[in-house]
GROMACS .gro file of C-alpha atoms in nm:
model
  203
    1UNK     CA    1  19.532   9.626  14.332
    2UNK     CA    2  19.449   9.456  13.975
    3UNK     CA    3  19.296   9.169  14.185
    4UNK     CA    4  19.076   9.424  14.381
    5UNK     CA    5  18.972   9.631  14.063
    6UNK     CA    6  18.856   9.318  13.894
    7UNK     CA    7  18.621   9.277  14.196
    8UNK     CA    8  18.470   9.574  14.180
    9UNK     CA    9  18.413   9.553  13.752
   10UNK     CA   10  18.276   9.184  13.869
   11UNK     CA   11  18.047   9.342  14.136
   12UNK     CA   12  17.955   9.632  13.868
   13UNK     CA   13  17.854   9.388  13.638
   14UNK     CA   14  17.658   9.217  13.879
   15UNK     CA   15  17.474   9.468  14.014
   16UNK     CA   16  17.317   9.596  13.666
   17UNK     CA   17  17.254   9.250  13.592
   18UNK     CA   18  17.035   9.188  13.911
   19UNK     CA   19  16.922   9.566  13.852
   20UNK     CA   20  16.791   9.436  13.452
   21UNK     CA   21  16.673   9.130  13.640
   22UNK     CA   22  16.431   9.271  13.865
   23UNK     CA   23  16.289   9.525  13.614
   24UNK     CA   24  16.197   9.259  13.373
   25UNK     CA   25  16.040   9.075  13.652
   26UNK     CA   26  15.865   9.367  13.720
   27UNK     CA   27  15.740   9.429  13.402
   28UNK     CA   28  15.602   9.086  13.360
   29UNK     CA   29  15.419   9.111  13.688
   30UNK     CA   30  15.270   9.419  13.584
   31UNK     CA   31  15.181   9.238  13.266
   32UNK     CA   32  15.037   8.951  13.413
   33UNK     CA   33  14.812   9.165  13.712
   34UNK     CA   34  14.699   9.358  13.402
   35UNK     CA   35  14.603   9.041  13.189
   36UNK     CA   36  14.426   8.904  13.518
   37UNK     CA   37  14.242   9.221  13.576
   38UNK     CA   38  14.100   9.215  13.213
   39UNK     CA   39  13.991   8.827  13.221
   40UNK     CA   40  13.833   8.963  13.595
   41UNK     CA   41  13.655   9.194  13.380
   42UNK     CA   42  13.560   8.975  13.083
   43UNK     CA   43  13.402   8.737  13.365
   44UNK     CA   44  13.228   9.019  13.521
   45UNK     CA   45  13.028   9.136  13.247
   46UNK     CA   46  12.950   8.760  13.121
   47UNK     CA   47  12.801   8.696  13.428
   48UNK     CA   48  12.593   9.004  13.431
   49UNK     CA   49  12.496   8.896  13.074
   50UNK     CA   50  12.402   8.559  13.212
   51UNK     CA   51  12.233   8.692  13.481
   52UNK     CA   52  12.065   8.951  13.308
   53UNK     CA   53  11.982   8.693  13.035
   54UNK     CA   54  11.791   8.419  13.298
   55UNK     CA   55  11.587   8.718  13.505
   56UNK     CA   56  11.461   8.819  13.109
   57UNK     CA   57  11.353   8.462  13.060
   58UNK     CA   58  11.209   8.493  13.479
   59UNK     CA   59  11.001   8.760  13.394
   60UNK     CA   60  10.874   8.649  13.057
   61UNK     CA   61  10.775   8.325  13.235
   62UNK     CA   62  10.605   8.490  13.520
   63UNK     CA   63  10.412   8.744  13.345
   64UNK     CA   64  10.302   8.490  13.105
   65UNK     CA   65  10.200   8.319  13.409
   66UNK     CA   66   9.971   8.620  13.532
   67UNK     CA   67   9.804   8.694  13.272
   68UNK     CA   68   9.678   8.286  13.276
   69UNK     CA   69   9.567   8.333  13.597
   70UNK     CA   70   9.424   8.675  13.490
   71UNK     CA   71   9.240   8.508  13.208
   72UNK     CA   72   9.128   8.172  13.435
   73UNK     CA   73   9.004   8.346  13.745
   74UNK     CA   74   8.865   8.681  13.547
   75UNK     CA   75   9.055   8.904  13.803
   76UNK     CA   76   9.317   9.211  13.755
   77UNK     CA   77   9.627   9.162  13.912
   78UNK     CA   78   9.758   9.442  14.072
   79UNK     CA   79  10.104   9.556  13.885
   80UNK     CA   80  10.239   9.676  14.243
   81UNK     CA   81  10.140   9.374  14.456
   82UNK     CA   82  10.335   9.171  14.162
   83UNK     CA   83  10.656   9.396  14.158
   84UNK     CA   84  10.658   9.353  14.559
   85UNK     CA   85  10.684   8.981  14.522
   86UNK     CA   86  10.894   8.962  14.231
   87UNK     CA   87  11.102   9.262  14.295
   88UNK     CA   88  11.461   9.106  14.295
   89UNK     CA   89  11.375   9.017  13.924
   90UNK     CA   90  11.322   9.363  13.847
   91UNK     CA   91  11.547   9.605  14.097
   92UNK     CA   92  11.932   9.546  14.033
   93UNK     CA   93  12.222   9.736  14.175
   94UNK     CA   94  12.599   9.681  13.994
   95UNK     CA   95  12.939   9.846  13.923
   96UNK     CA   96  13.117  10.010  13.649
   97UNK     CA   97  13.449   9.906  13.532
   98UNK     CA   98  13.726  10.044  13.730
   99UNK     CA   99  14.102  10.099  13.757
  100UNK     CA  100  14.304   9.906  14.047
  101UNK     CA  101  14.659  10.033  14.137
  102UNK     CA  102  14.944   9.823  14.061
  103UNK     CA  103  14.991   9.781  14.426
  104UNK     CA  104  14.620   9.816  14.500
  105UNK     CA  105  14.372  10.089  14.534
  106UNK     CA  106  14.052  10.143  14.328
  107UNK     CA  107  13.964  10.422  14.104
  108UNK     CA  108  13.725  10.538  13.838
  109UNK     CA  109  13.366  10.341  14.039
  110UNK     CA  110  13.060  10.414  13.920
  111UNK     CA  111  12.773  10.223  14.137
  112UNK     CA  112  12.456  10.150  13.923
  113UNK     CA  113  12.102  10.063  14.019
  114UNK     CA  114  11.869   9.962  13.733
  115UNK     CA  115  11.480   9.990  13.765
  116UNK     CA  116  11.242   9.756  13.550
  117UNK     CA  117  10.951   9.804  13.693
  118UNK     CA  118  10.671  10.053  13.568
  119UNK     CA  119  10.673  10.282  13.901
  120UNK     CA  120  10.934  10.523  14.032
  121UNK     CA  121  11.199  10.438  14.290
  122UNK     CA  122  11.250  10.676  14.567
  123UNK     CA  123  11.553  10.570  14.737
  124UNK     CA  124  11.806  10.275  14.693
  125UNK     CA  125  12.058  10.238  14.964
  126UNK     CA  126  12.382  10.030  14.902
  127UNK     CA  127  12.701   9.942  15.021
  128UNK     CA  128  13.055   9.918  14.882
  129UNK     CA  129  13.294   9.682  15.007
  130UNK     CA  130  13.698   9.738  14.889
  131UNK     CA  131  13.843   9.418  14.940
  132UNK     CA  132  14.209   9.292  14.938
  133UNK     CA  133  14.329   8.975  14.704
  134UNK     CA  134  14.272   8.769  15.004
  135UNK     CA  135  13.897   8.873  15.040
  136UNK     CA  136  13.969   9.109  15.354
  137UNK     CA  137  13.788   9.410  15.337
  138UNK     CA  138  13.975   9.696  15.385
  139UNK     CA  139  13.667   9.961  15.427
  140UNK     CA  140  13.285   9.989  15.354
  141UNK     CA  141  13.128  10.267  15.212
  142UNK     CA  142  12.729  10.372  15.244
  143UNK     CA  143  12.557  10.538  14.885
  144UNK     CA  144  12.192  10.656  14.867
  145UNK     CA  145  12.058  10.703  14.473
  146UNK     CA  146  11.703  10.885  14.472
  147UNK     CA  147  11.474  10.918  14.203
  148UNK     CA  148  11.458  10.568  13.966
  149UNK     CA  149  11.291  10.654  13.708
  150UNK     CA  150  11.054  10.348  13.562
  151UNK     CA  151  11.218  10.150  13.349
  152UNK     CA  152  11.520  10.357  13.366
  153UNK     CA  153  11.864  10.339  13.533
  154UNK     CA  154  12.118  10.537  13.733
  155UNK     CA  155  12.438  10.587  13.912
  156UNK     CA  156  12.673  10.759  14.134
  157UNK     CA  157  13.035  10.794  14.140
  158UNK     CA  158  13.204  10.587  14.424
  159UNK     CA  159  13.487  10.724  14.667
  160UNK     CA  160  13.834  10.601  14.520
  161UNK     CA  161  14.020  10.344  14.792
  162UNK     CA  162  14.397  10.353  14.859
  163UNK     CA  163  14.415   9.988  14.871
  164UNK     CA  164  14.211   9.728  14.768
  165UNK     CA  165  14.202   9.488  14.454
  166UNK     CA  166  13.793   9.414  14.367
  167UNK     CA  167  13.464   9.566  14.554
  168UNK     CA  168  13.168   9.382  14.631
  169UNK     CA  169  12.819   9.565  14.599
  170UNK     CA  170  12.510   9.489  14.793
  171UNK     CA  171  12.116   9.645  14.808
  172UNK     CA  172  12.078   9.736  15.213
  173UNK     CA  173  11.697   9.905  15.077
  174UNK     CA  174  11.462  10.013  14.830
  175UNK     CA  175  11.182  10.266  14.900
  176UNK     CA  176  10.923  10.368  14.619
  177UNK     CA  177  10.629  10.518  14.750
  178UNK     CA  178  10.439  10.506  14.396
  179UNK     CA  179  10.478  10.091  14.455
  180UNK     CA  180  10.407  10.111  14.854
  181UNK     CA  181  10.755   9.906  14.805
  182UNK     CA  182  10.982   9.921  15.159
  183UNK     CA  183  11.196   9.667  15.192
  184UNK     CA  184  11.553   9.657  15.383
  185UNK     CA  185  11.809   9.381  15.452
  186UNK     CA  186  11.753   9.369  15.810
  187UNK     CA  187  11.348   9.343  15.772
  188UNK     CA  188  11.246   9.000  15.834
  189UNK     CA  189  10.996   8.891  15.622
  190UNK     CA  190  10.652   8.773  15.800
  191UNK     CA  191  10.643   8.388  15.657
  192UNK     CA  192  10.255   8.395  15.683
  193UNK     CA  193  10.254   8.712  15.531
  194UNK     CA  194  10.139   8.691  15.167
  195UNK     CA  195  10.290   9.035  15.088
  196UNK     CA  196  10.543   9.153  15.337
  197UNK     CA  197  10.687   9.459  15.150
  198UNK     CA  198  10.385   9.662  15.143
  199UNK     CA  199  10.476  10.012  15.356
  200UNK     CA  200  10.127  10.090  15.407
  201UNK     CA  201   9.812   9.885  15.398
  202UNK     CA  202   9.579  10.006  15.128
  203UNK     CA  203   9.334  10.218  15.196
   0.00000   0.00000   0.00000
Protein backbone atom coordinates (compact mmCIF):
# COMPACT_ATOMS: atom_id res chain seq x y z
CA UNK A 1 0.00 0.00 0.00
CA UNK A 2 3.07 2.41 1.03
CA UNK A 3 4.77 1.07 -2.17
CA UNK A 4 1.64 2.03 -4.28
CA UNK A 5 1.14 5.54 -2.58
CA UNK A 6 4.69 6.44 -3.32
CA UNK A 7 3.77 5.82 -7.00
CA UNK A 8 1.17 7.88 -7.20
CA UNK A 9 3.20 11.09 -5.13
CA UNK A 10 6.03 10.01 -7.89
CA UNK A 11 3.47 10.23 -10.77
CA UNK A 12 2.01 13.58 -9.04
CA UNK A 13 5.20 15.02 -9.10
CA UNK A 14 5.72 14.13 -12.50
CA UNK A 15 2.88 15.25 -13.98
CA UNK A 16 3.22 19.06 -12.71
CA UNK A 17 6.67 18.86 -13.71
CA UNK A 18 5.87 17.94 -17.45
CA UNK A 19 2.71 20.32 -16.88
CA UNK A 20 5.60 23.47 -15.84
CA UNK A 21 7.57 21.99 -18.70
CA UNK A 22 5.34 22.51 -21.47
CA UNK A 23 4.13 25.97 -20.32
CA UNK A 24 7.57 27.35 -20.30
CA UNK A 25 8.04 25.91 -23.67
CA UNK A 26 5.12 27.55 -24.57
CA UNK A 27 5.92 30.73 -23.44
CA UNK A 28 9.21 30.82 -25.19
CA UNK A 29 7.58 29.89 -28.45
CA UNK A 30 5.26 32.58 -28.08
CA UNK A 31 8.26 34.73 -27.35
CA UNK A 32 10.23 33.75 -30.12
CA UNK A 33 7.02 33.91 -32.99
CA UNK A 34 6.61 37.39 -31.44
CA UNK A 35 10.39 38.43 -31.78
CA UNK A 36 10.23 36.93 -35.46
CA UNK A 37 7.12 38.79 -36.30
CA UNK A 38 8.74 42.16 -35.20
CA UNK A 39 12.21 41.57 -37.16
CA UNK A 40 9.39 40.53 -40.20
CA UNK A 41 8.23 43.91 -39.61
CA UNK A 42 11.49 45.83 -39.15
CA UNK A 43 12.43 44.20 -42.70
CA UNK A 44 9.23 45.21 -44.14
CA UNK A 45 9.35 48.77 -43.67
CA UNK A 46 13.29 48.91 -44.56
CA UNK A 47 12.55 47.61 -47.69
CA UNK A 48 9.77 49.97 -48.41
CA UNK A 49 12.28 52.68 -47.30
CA UNK A 50 14.74 51.27 -49.78
CA UNK A 51 12.39 51.00 -52.28
CA UNK A 52 10.79 54.12 -51.78
CA UNK A 53 14.31 55.68 -51.50
CA UNK A 54 15.65 54.28 -55.27
CA UNK A 55 12.07 55.19 -57.20
CA UNK A 56 12.86 59.03 -55.50
CA UNK A 57 16.30 58.92 -57.01
CA UNK A 58 14.24 57.14 -60.51
CA UNK A 59 12.20 59.96 -60.81
CA UNK A 60 14.65 62.72 -60.06
CA UNK A 61 16.82 61.11 -62.78
CA UNK A 62 14.12 60.84 -65.30
CA UNK A 63 12.58 64.12 -64.98
CA UNK A 64 15.91 65.65 -65.09
CA UNK A 65 16.15 63.72 -68.15
CA UNK A 66 12.92 65.37 -69.76
CA UNK A 67 13.37 68.48 -69.25
CA UNK A 68 17.04 67.96 -71.37
CA UNK A 69 15.24 66.68 -73.98
CA UNK A 70 12.62 69.46 -73.46
CA UNK A 71 15.35 72.04 -73.62
CA UNK A 72 17.41 70.16 -76.76
CA UNK A 73 14.51 69.44 -79.06
CA UNK A 74 12.34 72.78 -77.98
CA UNK A 75 9.22 70.52 -77.46
CA UNK A 76 6.64 70.10 -74.34
CA UNK A 77 6.40 66.84 -73.09
CA UNK A 78 3.18 65.79 -72.28
CA UNK A 79 2.94 65.14 -68.25
CA UNK A 80 0.32 62.22 -69.04
CA UNK A 81 2.13 60.45 -71.91
CA UNK A 82 5.22 60.49 -69.26
CA UNK A 83 3.19 59.13 -66.19
CA UNK A 84 1.86 56.26 -68.70
CA UNK A 85 5.38 55.14 -69.33
CA UNK A 86 6.79 55.65 -66.05
CA UNK A 87 3.80 54.82 -64.04
CA UNK A 88 5.19 51.93 -61.79
CA UNK A 89 7.59 54.73 -60.46
CA UNK A 90 4.79 56.72 -59.42
CA UNK A 91 1.53 54.32 -58.56
CA UNK A 92 2.32 52.02 -55.45
CA UNK A 93 -0.02 49.76 -53.59
CA UNK A 94 1.24 48.31 -49.84
CA UNK A 95 0.04 47.08 -46.39
CA UNK A 96 -0.28 48.29 -42.96
CA UNK A 97 1.15 46.54 -40.06
CA UNK A 98 -0.95 43.82 -38.78
CA UNK A 99 -1.58 41.33 -35.97
CA UNK A 100 -1.09 37.41 -36.73
CA UNK A 101 -2.64 34.86 -34.25
CA UNK A 102 -0.42 32.81 -32.24
CA UNK A 103 -1.61 29.90 -34.19
CA UNK A 104 -2.24 31.96 -37.32
CA UNK A 105 -4.84 34.26 -38.62
CA UNK A 106 -4.42 37.94 -39.64
CA UNK A 107 -5.98 40.94 -38.17
CA UNK A 108 -5.88 44.69 -38.05
CA UNK A 109 -4.94 45.08 -42.50
CA UNK A 110 -5.09 48.15 -43.87
CA UNK A 111 -4.28 47.95 -47.86
CA UNK A 112 -2.68 51.26 -49.16
CA UNK A 113 -2.30 52.67 -52.63
CA UNK A 114 -0.15 55.82 -52.95
CA UNK A 115 -0.52 58.26 -55.99
CA UNK A 116 2.52 60.53 -57.14
CA UNK A 117 1.49 61.65 -60.05
CA UNK A 118 -0.21 65.15 -60.71
CA UNK A 119 -3.71 63.63 -62.04
CA UNK A 120 -6.46 61.80 -60.19
CA UNK A 121 -6.81 58.02 -59.98
CA UNK A 122 -10.15 56.58 -60.59
CA UNK A 123 -9.94 53.08 -59.64
CA UNK A 124 -7.10 50.75 -58.30
CA UNK A 125 -7.92 47.14 -58.13
CA UNK A 126 -5.80 44.74 -55.91
CA UNK A 127 -5.53 41.54 -54.49
CA UNK A 128 -4.72 40.06 -51.06
CA UNK A 129 -3.14 36.86 -50.68
CA UNK A 130 -3.16 35.18 -46.78
CA UNK A 131 -0.49 32.84 -46.90
CA UNK A 132 0.64 30.02 -44.50
CA UNK A 133 4.50 29.78 -43.09
CA UNK A 134 5.08 27.46 -45.89
CA UNK A 135 4.00 30.04 -48.63
CA UNK A 136 0.51 28.19 -49.30
CA UNK A 137 -2.12 30.49 -49.71
CA UNK A 138 -4.91 29.85 -47.80
CA UNK A 139 -7.48 32.47 -49.62
CA UNK A 140 -7.40 35.58 -51.96
CA UNK A 141 -9.30 38.47 -51.51
CA UNK A 142 -10.37 41.24 -54.40
CA UNK A 143 -10.33 45.34 -53.07
CA UNK A 144 -11.30 48.26 -55.37
CA UNK A 145 -10.03 51.96 -53.89
CA UNK A 146 -11.65 54.91 -56.03
CA UNK A 147 -10.79 58.35 -56.05
CA UNK A 148 -6.61 58.92 -55.74
CA UNK A 149 -6.27 62.05 -55.20
CA UNK A 150 -2.87 63.62 -56.96
CA UNK A 151 -0.17 63.33 -55.01
CA UNK A 152 -2.13 61.89 -52.27
CA UNK A 153 -2.70 58.43 -50.74
CA UNK A 154 -5.36 56.03 -49.47
CA UNK A 155 -6.59 52.87 -48.01
CA UNK A 156 -9.10 50.37 -47.09
CA UNK A 157 -9.45 48.05 -44.31
CA UNK A 158 -8.81 44.34 -45.32
CA UNK A 159 -11.11 41.27 -44.28
CA UNK A 160 -9.38 39.57 -41.13
CA UNK A 161 -8.23 35.67 -42.08
CA UNK A 162 -8.62 32.75 -39.63
CA UNK A 163 -5.37 31.37 -40.60
CA UNK A 164 -2.57 32.57 -42.25
CA UNK A 165 0.95 33.97 -41.10
CA UNK A 166 2.00 37.03 -43.86
CA UNK A 167 -0.16 38.43 -47.01
CA UNK A 168 1.19 39.27 -50.21
CA UNK A 169 -0.32 42.39 -52.13
CA UNK A 170 -0.45 42.87 -55.83
CA UNK A 171 -1.91 45.89 -58.43
CA UNK A 172 -4.46 43.69 -60.88
CA UNK A 173 -5.39 47.68 -62.45
CA UNK A 174 -5.30 51.25 -62.43
CA UNK A 175 -7.87 53.46 -64.24
CA UNK A 176 -7.58 57.39 -64.21
CA UNK A 177 -9.49 58.93 -66.78
CA UNK A 178 -7.85 62.55 -66.12
CA UNK A 179 -4.36 60.55 -67.35
CA UNK A 180 -6.24 58.38 -70.21
CA UNK A 181 -4.20 55.75 -67.89
CA UNK A 182 -5.86 51.90 -68.26
CA UNK A 183 -3.71 49.44 -67.57
CA UNK A 184 -4.46 45.75 -66.06
CA UNK A 185 -2.27 42.71 -65.33
CA UNK A 186 -3.69 40.61 -67.93
CA UNK A 187 -3.28 43.47 -70.81
CA UNK A 188 -0.44 42.60 -72.91
CA UNK A 189 1.46 45.34 -73.83
CA UNK A 190 1.78 46.02 -77.80
CA UNK A 191 5.87 45.80 -78.09
CA UNK A 192 5.71 48.22 -81.14
CA UNK A 193 3.50 50.28 -79.35
CA UNK A 194 5.26 53.44 -78.09
CA UNK A 195 2.48 54.08 -75.52
CA UNK A 196 0.34 51.11 -74.78
CA UNK A 197 -1.64 52.42 -71.71
CA UNK A 198 -3.42 55.11 -73.37
CA UNK A 199 -7.50 54.21 -72.98
CA UNK A 200 -8.41 56.42 -75.68
CA UNK A 201 -6.52 57.90 -78.57
CA UNK A 202 -6.44 61.66 -78.37
CA UNK A 203 -8.63 63.51 -80.01
Amino acid sequence: MKRNTGYIVIIIFLGIFFVISFSRQQKRVKQVLSENERLFNENRHLKQSLDLSSSTAQQIADRAEVRQREGSQGQFVDPRIYYRKNWKQFIAVTNSDYKTGFLGGIKNLDVIVKNQTEFVIDNVVVSVEYQRGNGDVFKTEQYTISDIGAKGTKSVRAADSRKGQKVVIKLISVTSQSMNFCWAVNKVADPVNPDPYKCTPDK
